[in-house]
Tab-separated table of C-alpha atoms in Angstrom:
chain	number	residue	atom	x	y	z
A	1	MET	CA	0.000	0.000	0.000
A	2	LYS	CA	2.848	2.330	0.964
A	3	ALA	CA	4.856	1.468	-2.140
A	4	GLN	CA	1.729	1.915	-4.242
A	5	LYS	CA	1.158	5.431	-2.876
A	6	ILE	CA	4.781	6.365	-3.452
A	7	LEU	CA	4.591	5.094	-6.999
A	8	THR	CA	1.255	6.821	-7.613
A	9	GLY	CA	2.784	10.119	-6.466
A	10	ILE	CA	5.657	9.753	-8.918
A	11	VAL	CA	3.428	8.657	-11.818
A	12	VAL	CA	0.839	11.418	-11.303
A	13	ALA	CA	3.553	14.071	-10.840
A	14	ASN	CA	5.314	13.033	-14.043
A	15	THR	CA	2.082	12.748	-16.025
A	16	PHE	CA	1.234	16.262	-14.865
A	17	ALA	CA	4.693	17.459	-15.983
A	18	ILE	CA	4.358	15.919	-19.464
A	19	LEU	CA	0.893	17.423	-19.981
A	20	THR	CA	1.899	20.840	-18.656
A	21	ILE	CA	5.055	21.079	-20.769
A	22	ALA	CA	3.116	19.941	-23.856
A	23	PHE	CA	0.440	22.559	-23.075
A	24	THR	CA	2.924	25.424	-22.521
A	25	LYS	CA	4.880	24.516	-25.665
A	26	TRP	CA	1.630	24.500	-27.611
A	27	LEU	CA	0.689	27.879	-26.089
A	28	SER	CA	4.062	29.444	-26.856
A	29	TRP	CA	3.927	27.999	-30.383
A	30	HIS	CA	0.458	29.478	-30.891
A	31	HIS	CA	1.777	32.748	-29.549
A	32	GLY	CA	4.180	32.859	-32.485
A	33	LEU	CA	7.413	31.686	-30.895
A	34	LEU	CA	8.361	29.348	-33.684
A	35	ASN	CA	11.619	27.472	-33.897
A	36	ASP	CA	12.678	24.049	-35.183
A	37	LEU	CA	10.486	22.217	-32.681
A	38	GLY	CA	7.764	24.829	-32.289
A	39	GLY	CA	7.526	26.800	-29.074
A	40	VAL	CA	10.077	27.347	-26.364
A	41	PHE	CA	10.899	25.807	-23.012
A	42	ILE	CA	9.629	28.534	-20.749
A	43	TYR	CA	10.834	29.638	-17.323
A	44	SER	CA	8.072	27.621	-15.681
A	45	ASP	CA	8.963	24.301	-17.357
A	46	PHE	CA	12.137	23.978	-15.343
A	47	ILE	CA	11.079	25.836	-12.193
A	48	ILE	CA	7.358	25.831	-11.447
A	49	VAL	CA	6.634	22.433	-13.022
A	50	PRO	CA	9.282	20.632	-10.881
A	51	ILE	CA	8.018	22.484	-7.779
A	52	LEU	CA	4.476	21.357	-8.604
A	53	MET	CA	5.743	17.825	-9.281
A	54	GLY	CA	7.162	17.834	-5.762
A	55	ILE	CA	3.956	19.230	-4.261
A	56	ILE	CA	1.781	16.705	-6.154
A	57	ALA	CA	3.956	13.781	-5.041
A	58	ALA	CA	3.910	15.073	-1.442
A	59	TYR	CA	0.093	15.054	-1.590
A	60	PHE	CA	0.080	11.315	-2.292
A	61	TRP	CA	2.732	10.704	0.374
A	62	ARG	CA	1.091	12.893	3.062
A	63	ASP	CA	-0.245	10.030	5.212
A	64	LEU	CA	2.813	7.806	5.016
A	65	SER	CA	4.758	9.346	7.940
A	66	LEU	CA	7.904	9.438	5.838
A	67	SER	CA	11.166	10.672	7.322
A	68	GLY	CA	12.987	13.660	5.812
A	69	GLY	CA	15.518	11.266	4.278
A	70	LYS	CA	12.774	9.186	2.636
A	71	TYR	CA	11.036	12.316	1.302
A	72	THR	CA	14.366	13.372	-0.221
A	73	LEU	CA	15.037	9.920	-1.662
A	74	PHE	CA	11.599	9.650	-3.278
A	75	ALA	CA	11.867	13.226	-4.562
A	76	ILE	CA	15.164	12.223	-6.215
A	77	CYS	CA	13.349	9.208	-7.764
A	78	ASN	CA	10.577	11.540	-8.944
A	79	ALA	CA	13.089	13.865	-10.635
A	80	THR	CA	15.002	10.909	-12.093
A	81	VAL	CA	11.817	9.590	-13.739
A	82	ALA	CA	11.297	13.093	-15.190
A	83	ILE	CA	14.828	13.102	-16.591
A	84	VAL	CA	14.381	9.638	-18.134
A	85	GLY	CA	11.006	10.854	-19.479
A	86	ALA	CA	12.688	13.888	-21.046
A	87	SER	CA	15.118	11.618	-22.858
A	88	ILE	CA	12.278	9.422	-24.160
A	89	PHE	CA	9.438	11.868	-24.894
A	90	LEU	CA	11.390	15.054	-25.629
A	91	LYS	CA	14.299	13.143	-27.249
A	92	GLU	CA	16.781	15.143	-25.201
A	93	GLY	CA	20.448	14.256	-25.560
A	94	TYR	CA	22.487	13.305	-22.518
A	95	ILE	CA	24.391	16.608	-22.437
A	96	CYS	CA	21.045	18.406	-22.125
A	97	LEU	CA	20.055	15.997	-19.382
A	98	ILE	CA	23.283	16.777	-17.491
A	99	ILE	CA	22.471	20.475	-17.817
A	100	ILE	CA	18.831	20.267	-16.661
A	101	SER	CA	19.473	17.766	-13.846
A	102	PRO	CA	20.548	20.254	-11.133
A	103	LEU	CA	17.409	22.328	-11.756
A	104	LEU	CA	15.086	19.323	-11.693
A	105	PHE	CA	16.589	17.771	-8.565
A	106	GLY	CA	16.736	21.044	-6.609
A	107	PHE	CA	13.252	22.243	-7.520
A	108	THR	CA	11.575	18.848	-7.120
A	109	ILE	CA	13.100	18.336	-3.668
A	110	GLY	CA	12.201	21.925	-2.736
A	111	GLY	CA	8.627	21.383	-3.967
A	112	THR	CA	8.308	18.083	-2.116
A	113	PHE	CA	9.134	19.700	1.224
A	114	ILE	CA	6.867	22.680	0.500
A	115	GLY	CA	4.129	20.094	-0.171
A	116	LYS	CA	4.984	18.101	2.937
A	117	VAL	CA	4.384	21.141	5.157
A	118	MET	CA	1.375	22.340	3.122
A	119	PHE	CA	-0.491	19.057	3.518
A	120	LYS	CA	0.492	18.636	7.143
A	121	LYS	CA	-1.360	21.845	7.941
A	122	ASN	CA	-4.465	20.573	6.173
A	123	LYS	CA	-5.503	24.018	5.019
A	124	ASN	CA	-7.143	22.958	1.780
A	125	THR	CA	-8.213	26.430	0.628
A	126	LEU	CA	-4.678	27.756	1.011
A	127	ASN	CA	-3.218	24.709	-0.715
A	128	VAL	CA	-5.582	24.995	-3.683
A	129	SER	CA	-4.783	28.728	-3.895
A	130	VAL	CA	-1.014	28.150	-3.957
A	131	ILE	CA	-1.257	25.439	-6.633
A	132	SER	CA	-3.723	27.497	-8.715
A	133	LEU	CA	-1.426	30.526	-8.510
A	134	LEU	CA	1.534	28.481	-9.718
A	135	LEU	CA	-0.533	27.113	-12.627
A	136	ILE	CA	-1.686	30.617	-13.585
A	137	VAL	CA	1.908	31.870	-13.523
A	138	THR	CA	2.906	28.924	-15.736
A	139	THR	CA	0.188	29.760	-18.279
A	140	LEU	CA	1.008	33.487	-18.300
A	141	ASP	CA	4.677	32.630	-18.659
A	142	ALA	CA	3.938	30.797	-21.920
A	143	PHE	CA	2.437	34.006	-23.342
A	144	THR	CA	5.215	36.300	-22.217
A	145	ALA	CA	8.227	34.098	-23.004
A	146	LYS	CA	10.640	35.411	-25.605
A	147	PRO	CA	13.778	33.834	-27.042
A	148	TYR	CA	16.887	35.385	-25.556
A	149	GLU	CA	19.818	36.593	-27.654
A	150	ASN	CA	23.353	36.987	-26.406
A	151	MET	CA	26.895	37.505	-27.657
A	152	VAL	CA	30.019	35.953	-26.203
A	153	SER	CA	33.394	37.545	-26.824
A	154	ASP	CA	36.909	36.233	-26.155
A	155	THR	CA	40.255	37.817	-26.773
A	156	MET	CA	43.720	36.358	-27.152
A	157	THR	CA	47.157	37.781	-27.987
A	158	ILE	CA	49.056	35.858	-30.661
A	159	ASN	CA	52.790	36.294	-31.137
A	160	ALA	CA	52.557	36.560	-34.918
A	161	PRO	CA	51.662	39.352	-37.384
A	162	SER	CA	48.037	39.699	-38.445
A	163	GLU	CA	48.616	38.541	-42.042
A	164	LYS	CA	49.991	35.263	-40.695
A	165	VAL	CA	47.095	34.819	-38.250
A	166	TRP	CA	44.531	35.642	-40.938
A	167	GLN	CA	45.304	32.585	-43.078
A	168	TYR	CA	44.424	30.285	-40.156
A	169	VAL	CA	41.369	32.293	-39.130
A	170	VAL	CA	39.601	31.743	-42.423
A	171	ALA	CA	40.316	28.007	-42.627
A	172	TYR	CA	42.410	25.718	-40.495
A	173	GLU	CA	43.632	22.136	-40.525
A	174	PRO	CA	42.137	19.616	-38.047
A	175	ILE	CA	42.612	20.234	-34.338
A	176	LYS	CA	44.329	17.224	-32.769
A	177	GLU	CA	44.926	18.503	-29.245
A	178	LYS	CA	43.277	16.683	-26.364
A	179	GLU	CA	40.008	18.147	-25.070
A	180	ASN	CA	40.381	19.960	-21.771
A	181	TYR	CA	36.832	21.260	-21.247
A	182	TRP	CA	34.880	18.787	-19.141
A	183	LEU	CA	31.755	18.828	-21.335
A	184	PHE	CA	33.871	18.065	-24.429
A	185	GLN	CA	35.484	15.249	-22.463
A	186	ALA	CA	31.988	14.050	-21.563
A	187	GLY	CA	31.181	13.673	-25.244
A	188	MET	CA	29.871	17.055	-26.322
A	189	PRO	CA	31.030	17.696	-29.910
A	190	SER	CA	33.916	20.150	-30.182
A	191	PRO	CA	35.134	22.101	-33.234
A	192	VAL	CA	37.681	20.217	-35.333
A	193	GLN	CA	38.189	21.942	-38.655
A	194	SER	CA	37.111	24.823	-40.812
A	195	THR	CA	37.031	24.823	-44.615
A	196	VAL	CA	36.012	27.420	-47.216
A	197	ASP	CA	34.729	27.360	-50.823
A	198	CYS	CA	36.738	30.463	-51.681
A	199	PHE	CA	38.799	33.102	-49.887
A	200	CYS	CA	36.291	35.836	-50.658
A	201	GLN	CA	33.282	37.729	-49.337
A	202	GLY	CA	30.069	35.776	-49.880
A	203	GLY	CA	31.936	32.482	-49.953
A	204	GLY	CA	30.771	29.428	-48.079
A	205	ARG	CA	32.540	28.217	-44.943
A	206	LYS	CA	32.045	25.002	-43.024
A	207	CYS	CA	32.786	24.470	-39.368
A	208	ILE	CA	33.152	20.744	-38.757
A	209	PHE	CA	32.654	19.246	-35.301
A	210	SER	CA	34.135	16.123	-33.726
A	211	ASN	CA	31.007	14.016	-34.284
A	212	GLY	CA	30.941	14.940	-37.974
A	213	TYR	CA	28.254	17.613	-37.657
A	214	VAL	CA	28.754	20.588	-39.930
A	215	PHE	CA	27.687	24.207	-39.438
A	216	ASP	CA	27.243	25.826	-42.865
A	217	GLU	CA	28.287	29.458	-42.891
A	218	LYS	CA	28.384	32.364	-45.330
A	219	MET	CA	31.206	34.888	-45.054
A	220	VAL	CA	29.386	38.249	-44.997
A	221	VAL	CA	32.419	40.387	-44.134
A	222	TYR	CA	35.821	39.447	-45.561
A	223	LYS	CA	38.476	42.066	-44.831
A	224	PRO	CA	41.844	40.307	-44.929
A	225	ASN	CA	43.915	40.704	-41.756
A	226	ILE	CA	41.058	42.633	-40.044
A	227	ASP	CA	37.584	41.107	-39.970
A	228	LEU	CA	35.951	37.806	-40.865
A	229	THR	CA	32.255	37.729	-40.093
A	230	PHE	CA	30.044	34.819	-41.067
A	231	ASP	CA	26.347	34.055	-40.709
A	232	ILE	CA	25.248	30.523	-39.864
A	233	THR	CA	23.033	29.391	-42.724
A	234	HIS	CA	22.399	25.852	-41.508
A	235	GLN	CA	23.077	24.145	-38.223
A	236	PRO	CA	22.969	20.388	-37.596
A	237	ARG	CA	19.692	18.863	-36.463
A	238	ASP	CA	21.192	17.450	-33.329
A	239	PRO	CA	18.864	16.800	-30.358
A	240	GLU	CA	21.339	18.560	-28.060
A	241	ILE	CA	20.868	21.889	-29.846
A	242	MET	CA	17.682	21.566	-31.926
A	243	GLY	CA	14.955	23.733	-30.471
A	244	HIS	CA	17.237	24.900	-27.664
A	245	ILE	CA	19.721	27.249	-29.282
A	246	ASP	CA	20.362	28.794	-32.689
A	247	ILE	CA	23.883	29.947	-33.448
A	248	LEU	CA	23.359	33.086	-35.498
A	249	ARG	CA	26.691	34.600	-36.368
A	250	GLY	CA	30.408	34.284	-35.737
A	251	GLN	CA	33.227	36.782	-36.082
A	252	PHE	CA	37.000	36.995	-35.845
A	253	LEU	CA	38.521	40.431	-35.433
A	254	LEU	CA	42.261	40.901	-35.800
A	255	LYS	CA	44.150	43.909	-34.445
A	256	ASP	CA	47.764	44.418	-35.422
A	257	ASN	CA	49.504	45.573	-32.248
A	258	GLY	CA	52.463	47.019	-34.176
A	259	ASP	CA	55.013	44.897	-32.317
A	260	GLY	CA	54.714	41.690	-34.286
A	261	THR	CA	51.774	40.487	-32.200
A	262	THR	CA	48.064	40.352	-33.009
A	263	THR	CA	45.046	40.621	-30.749
A	264	LEU	CA	42.500	38.071	-31.922
A	265	THR	CA	38.889	38.507	-30.818
A	266	GLY	CA	36.316	35.761	-31.317
A	267	ASN	CA	32.643	36.751	-31.132
A	268	SER	CA	29.558	34.538	-31.365
A	269	TRP	CA	25.903	35.492	-31.375
A	270	TYR	CA	23.218	32.991	-30.417
A	271	ARG	CA	19.523	32.777	-29.608
A	272	LEU	CA	18.344	30.665	-26.662
A	273	TYR	CA	14.946	28.968	-26.576
A	274	VAL	CA	15.243	27.539	-23.075
A	275	MET	CA	14.500	29.422	-19.909
A	276	PRO	CA	15.343	30.522	-17.257
A	277	THR	CA	18.024	32.335	-19.178
A	278	TRP	CA	20.013	33.154	-16.008
A	279	TYR	CA	20.627	29.407	-15.722
A	280	PHE	CA	20.831	28.188	-19.322
A	281	ASP	CA	22.782	31.188	-20.588
A	282	THR	CA	25.463	30.406	-18.009
A	283	TRP	CA	25.880	27.024	-19.733
A	284	ALA	CA	25.515	28.447	-23.266
A	285	SER	CA	28.145	31.137	-22.702
A	286	SER	CA	30.494	28.644	-21.029
A	287	ILE	CA	30.163	26.210	-23.973
A	288	THR	CA	30.527	29.016	-26.551
A	289	ARG	CA	33.585	30.342	-24.706
A	290	ASN	CA	35.204	26.923	-24.781
A	291	VAL	CA	34.434	26.509	-28.499
A	292	HIS	CA	36.127	29.888	-29.058
A	293	LEU	CA	39.115	29.010	-26.947
A	294	ARG	CA	39.632	25.646	-28.617
A	295	VAL	CA	39.652	27.251	-32.070
A	296	MET	CA	41.646	30.329	-31.026
A	297	GLU	CA	44.296	28.275	-29.181
A	298	HIS	CA	44.658	26.215	-32.379
A	299	ILE	CA	44.980	29.355	-34.535
A	300	LYS	CA	47.563	30.692	-32.068
A	301	LYS	CA	49.562	27.478	-32.209
A	302	LEU	CA	49.529	27.353	-36.039
A	303	SER	CA	50.346	31.064	-36.373
A	304	GLU	CA	53.246	30.982	-33.933
A	305	LYS	CA	54.707	27.741	-35.329
A	306	ASN	CA	56.862	29.233	-38.080
A	307	VAL	CA	57.340	32.822	-36.935
B	1	MET	CA	28.552	26.909	-0.119
B	2	PHE	CA	25.752	27.719	2.347
B	3	GLU	CA	27.918	30.297	4.134
B	4	PHE	CA	29.043	31.815	0.805
B	5	THR	CA	25.451	32.144	-0.415
B	6	VAL	CA	24.224	33.640	2.863
B	7	LYS	CA	27.145	36.079	3.013
B	8	TYR	CA	27.358	37.262	-0.600
B	9	LEU	CA	24.003	36.437	-2.211
B	10	ASN	CA	21.794	37.320	0.729
B	11	VAL	CA	19.692	39.747	-1.315
B	12	LEU	CA	18.374	36.804	-3.417
B	13	LYS	CA	16.442	35.505	-0.409
B	14	ASN	CA	13.692	38.022	-1.230
B	15	ILE	CA	12.901	36.372	-4.583
B	16	PRO	CA	9.779	34.223	-4.093
B	17	PHE	CA	10.551	30.499	-3.773
B	18	LEU	CA	14.282	30.930	-4.339
B	19	PRO	CA	15.266	30.335	-0.669
B	20	HIS	CA	13.056	27.219	-0.612
B	21	ILE	CA	14.675	25.895	-3.733
B	22	PHE	CA	18.119	26.688	-2.393
B	23	ASP	CA	17.091	24.726	0.676
B	24	GLY	CA	16.140	21.887	-1.698
B	25	PHE	CA	19.703	21.834	-3.044
B	26	VAL	CA	21.066	21.989	0.509
B	27	LYS	CA	18.819	19.058	1.404
B	28	LEU	CA	20.137	17.076	-1.558
B	29	HIS	CA	23.698	17.748	-0.393
B	30	THR	CA	22.808	16.780	3.186
B	31	PHE	CA	21.045	13.639	1.957
B	32	ILE	CA	24.159	12.538	0.085
B	33	PHE	CA	26.865	13.538	2.552
B	34	ARG	CA	25.305	13.960	6.048
B	35	ARG	CA	22.104	11.941	6.027
B	36	GLU	CA	22.015	11.631	9.813
B	37	ILE	CA	21.254	15.366	10.029
B	38	LEU	CA	17.915	14.783	8.274
B	39	HIS	CA	17.181	12.162	10.919
B	40	PHE	CA	17.970	14.630	13.720
B	41	ILE	CA	15.694	17.229	12.086
B	42	ASP	CA	12.884	14.635	11.931
B	43	GLU	CA	13.298	13.906	15.644
B	44	ILE	CA	13.303	17.594	16.551
B	45	GLU	CA	10.191	18.119	14.401
B	46	LYS	CA	8.423	15.252	16.148
B	47	ALA	CA	9.391	16.482	19.621
B	48	VAL	CA	8.463	20.130	19.047
B	49	LEU	CA	5.119	19.260	17.463
B	50	SER	CA	4.260	17.290	20.602
B	51	TRP	CA	4.391	20.516	22.620
B	52	SER	CA	1.047	22.226	23.113
B	53	GLY	CA	0.096	24.895	20.538
B	54	THR	CA	3.021	24.334	18.197
B	55	SER	CA	2.788	24.178	14.430
B	56	LEU	CA	5.066	23.751	11.453
B	57	LYS	CA	5.559	25.774	8.303
B	58	THR	CA	8.199	26.420	5.658
B	59	HIS	CA	10.416	29.265	6.762
B	60	ARG	CA	10.283	32.314	4.463
B	61	TYR	CA	14.034	31.984	3.844
B	62	GLY	CA	14.020	28.189	3.481
B	63	GLY	CA	13.934	25.421	6.047
B	64	LEU	CA	11.416	24.237	8.613
B	65	GLU	CA	9.881	26.786	10.957
B	66	PHE	CA	8.364	25.944	14.338
B	67	ASP	CA	5.691	28.294	15.687
B	68	VAL	CA	3.696	28.585	18.858
B	69	ASN	CA	0.489	30.627	18.681
B	70	ASN	CA	1.650	31.887	15.259
B	71	LYS	CA	4.920	33.245	16.725
B	72	GLU	CA	8.190	31.755	15.587
B	73	ILE	CA	10.147	29.637	18.048
B	74	GLY	CA	12.962	28.933	15.608
B	75	HIS	CA	13.774	27.335	12.299
B	76	ILE	CA	16.184	24.749	10.936
B	77	HIS	CA	17.848	24.928	7.525
B	78	SER	CA	18.426	21.623	5.758
B	79	ASN	CA	22.151	21.611	6.509
B	80	GLY	CA	21.317	21.381	10.229
B	81	LEU	CA	21.784	25.079	10.979
B	82	MET	CA	19.170	26.078	13.529
B	83	ASP	CA	18.251	29.712	14.238
B	84	VAL	CA	16.389	30.572	17.436
B	85	LEU	CA	15.214	33.913	18.777
B	86	LEU	CA	16.012	34.371	22.475
B	87	LYS	CA	16.388	37.319	24.815
B	88	LYS	CA	19.698	39.144	24.380
B	89	GLU	CA	20.810	38.395	27.969
B	90	ILE	CA	20.137	34.674	27.545
B	91	LYS	CA	22.000	34.783	24.226
B	92	ALA	CA	25.000	36.523	25.851
B	93	GLN	CA	25.114	33.862	28.555
B	94	LEU	CA	24.886	30.988	26.041
B	95	ILE	CA	27.618	32.521	23.890
B	96	ARG	CA	29.848	32.727	27.016
B	97	GLU	CA	29.185	29.011	27.558
B	98	GLY	CA	30.583	28.575	24.048
B	99	ARG	CA	28.023	26.258	22.506
B	100	ILE	CA	26.187	28.667	20.246
B	101	GLN	CA	27.207	31.392	17.858
B	102	ASP	CA	25.814	34.732	16.785
B	103	HIS	CA	23.107	34.512	14.133
B	104	HIS	CA	24.642	34.019	10.679
B	105	THR	CA	23.063	37.231	9.326
B	106	PHE	CA	21.393	39.095	12.225
B	107	ALA	CA	24.202	39.817	14.651
B	108	ASN	CA	23.378	42.205	17.523
B	109	SER	CA	19.895	40.760	17.864
B	110	GLY	CA	18.429	38.051	20.062
B	111	TRP	CA	18.852	35.520	17.246
B	112	ILE	CA	21.364	32.739	17.733
B	113	SER	CA	22.658	30.063	15.371
B	114	PHE	CA	23.547	26.521	16.250
B	115	TYR	CA	24.763	23.700	14.007
B	116	ILE	CA	23.203	20.277	14.640
B	117	LYS	CA	25.757	17.625	13.790
B	118	THR	CA	25.460	14.973	16.496
B	119	GLU	CA	22.894	13.348	18.770
B	120	ALA	CA	24.117	15.602	21.621
B	121	ASP	CA	23.651	18.666	19.387
B	122	LYS	CA	20.113	17.528	18.660
B	123	ASN	CA	19.319	17.348	22.368
B	124	TYR	CA	20.848	20.771	22.960
B	125	ALA	CA	18.882	22.164	19.975
B	126	LEU	CA	15.703	20.929	21.638
B	127	GLU	CA	16.711	22.703	24.858
B	128	LEU	CA	17.227	25.949	22.934
B	129	LEU	CA	13.874	25.589	21.205
B	130	GLU	CA	12.267	24.918	24.571
B	131	TYR	CA	13.767	28.160	25.951
B	132	SER	CA	12.248	30.020	23.034
B	133	TYR	CA	8.940	28.147	23.386
B	134	ILE	CA	8.666	29.186	27.032
B	135	LEU	CA	9.504	32.796	26.147
B	136	LYS	CA	6.840	32.945	23.424
B	137	ASN	CA	4.129	30.977	25.189
C-alpha cells in the first residue's frame, strides 16, 4: 500500500509534468514563438513544473509518515523519472540531461518539502490557492516568453603578425589537441576543422565538429587581416541543440599591435529557446567560450609555429 | 557553499521560492553527505510538534519553521543550521558558555545560530527551542 502510494505520487507528478510542458509549448507555439520544434521551453517548465511535481507527489505521500531522508530519496526518484522521461518523450540528448538535472533535482526536492508542510497543515483552501497561482503563472509565462539573444566575446594575444594569423582564421587544418573542457570530455562535440569554398566575401565556410556535424556558414564580411564575419546558414539537427539554441553569427577580429603580435577577438551570437536564461545562458556562454578558446588556441599554435 | 550564499548572495532571499529551492539543493547535499542530520531534524520536528500549541511551516528563507500561537520559536535549515530567537541576555550567557554562535546574518539581535551535527547537538537544539517556546508561550 505504501509502495503503491509512493509510486502513484511519482506517476501522477510526471504525467502532470508531461501534460503541462506539452500545453505550454503548444501555447508558446500558438503565440508565435516558432523554432525548429515549435515553441520554447519557458521559465516555468524547469522551475514551477518541478516544484508542482514535488507538491503533487507530497500530496500522495502525506499520510505515510515518511522521514525527511525518505522524502528526499523519493523526490530524487521523482526527478530521475522526469529526466528519463525527457530523454524518451522530448528526445533530449544526454548533455542536455546533465544540464537540466541540477534544476530538476533542486526544484523537485524543494517542492516536495513545501508540499509536505502544506499538507500537514491541512488548510485545503490555502493549498488549492497556492497550486492554482503556480498554474496561472505557468500559463502566463507561456504568453510572455521570448527567445533570448546573447553575444560571447573572447580575446587572445598571438605572437605573430596579423597577415599570418589571418590565413588560419579563415580556414584551419584539423585540431588534434586533447580536449580539456569537461563537457567536451563528456562527449559534447567540439570544433575540429574549418574549410572554405573560396577566400572571398560571400563564400561558403564550413565548421566541422568532432562528431561529424557541420555548421554551414556564409562569409558576410571578408576584410583580410582585419575582420571575418560569417552568418550561420544551416546548423545540424542534433537533439542537443535543436529547439534549444540557434547559433546566429560568428566573427574573428584581428588587431595588429604594431610589435609583431596580433590581438584576436572571437565573437559569437546565439539565440536561446530555453529558460530561465540566467541558468541556461550560463551554460551556453560557457560552452561558446570553450568553443572559441579551442579554435583560437589552435589558430595561435599554427600562427606561432613558423614565426 | 551555504555560508558563501548567505554572506554574498543574501539579497536573493527576497525572490519568491528561491530560498526554498536553495534549501532543496542543501537538502540534496545533506542527503548525500550527512544523512544523519535529516534524521535529527525529523526527531526535533516530532518532539516540538508534541508541545502544546506548536505548528510547522516552511520558513520564508528556506527550512522548517516551528511556531507557537503563530509566533516563531525557531527554524532549521536543511544543513542542520538552527536559528532561534532568544532574549539578548540569555543569548550573551549561552555565547559565554561557548556552545552557540551569533546569528549568521542578524548579529546584535536576540537571534542565535547553532549547528546540529550529532545526537548531543540535537538534544541541545531541543533545549534551545524549549527556551524560546517558554519565552513565546
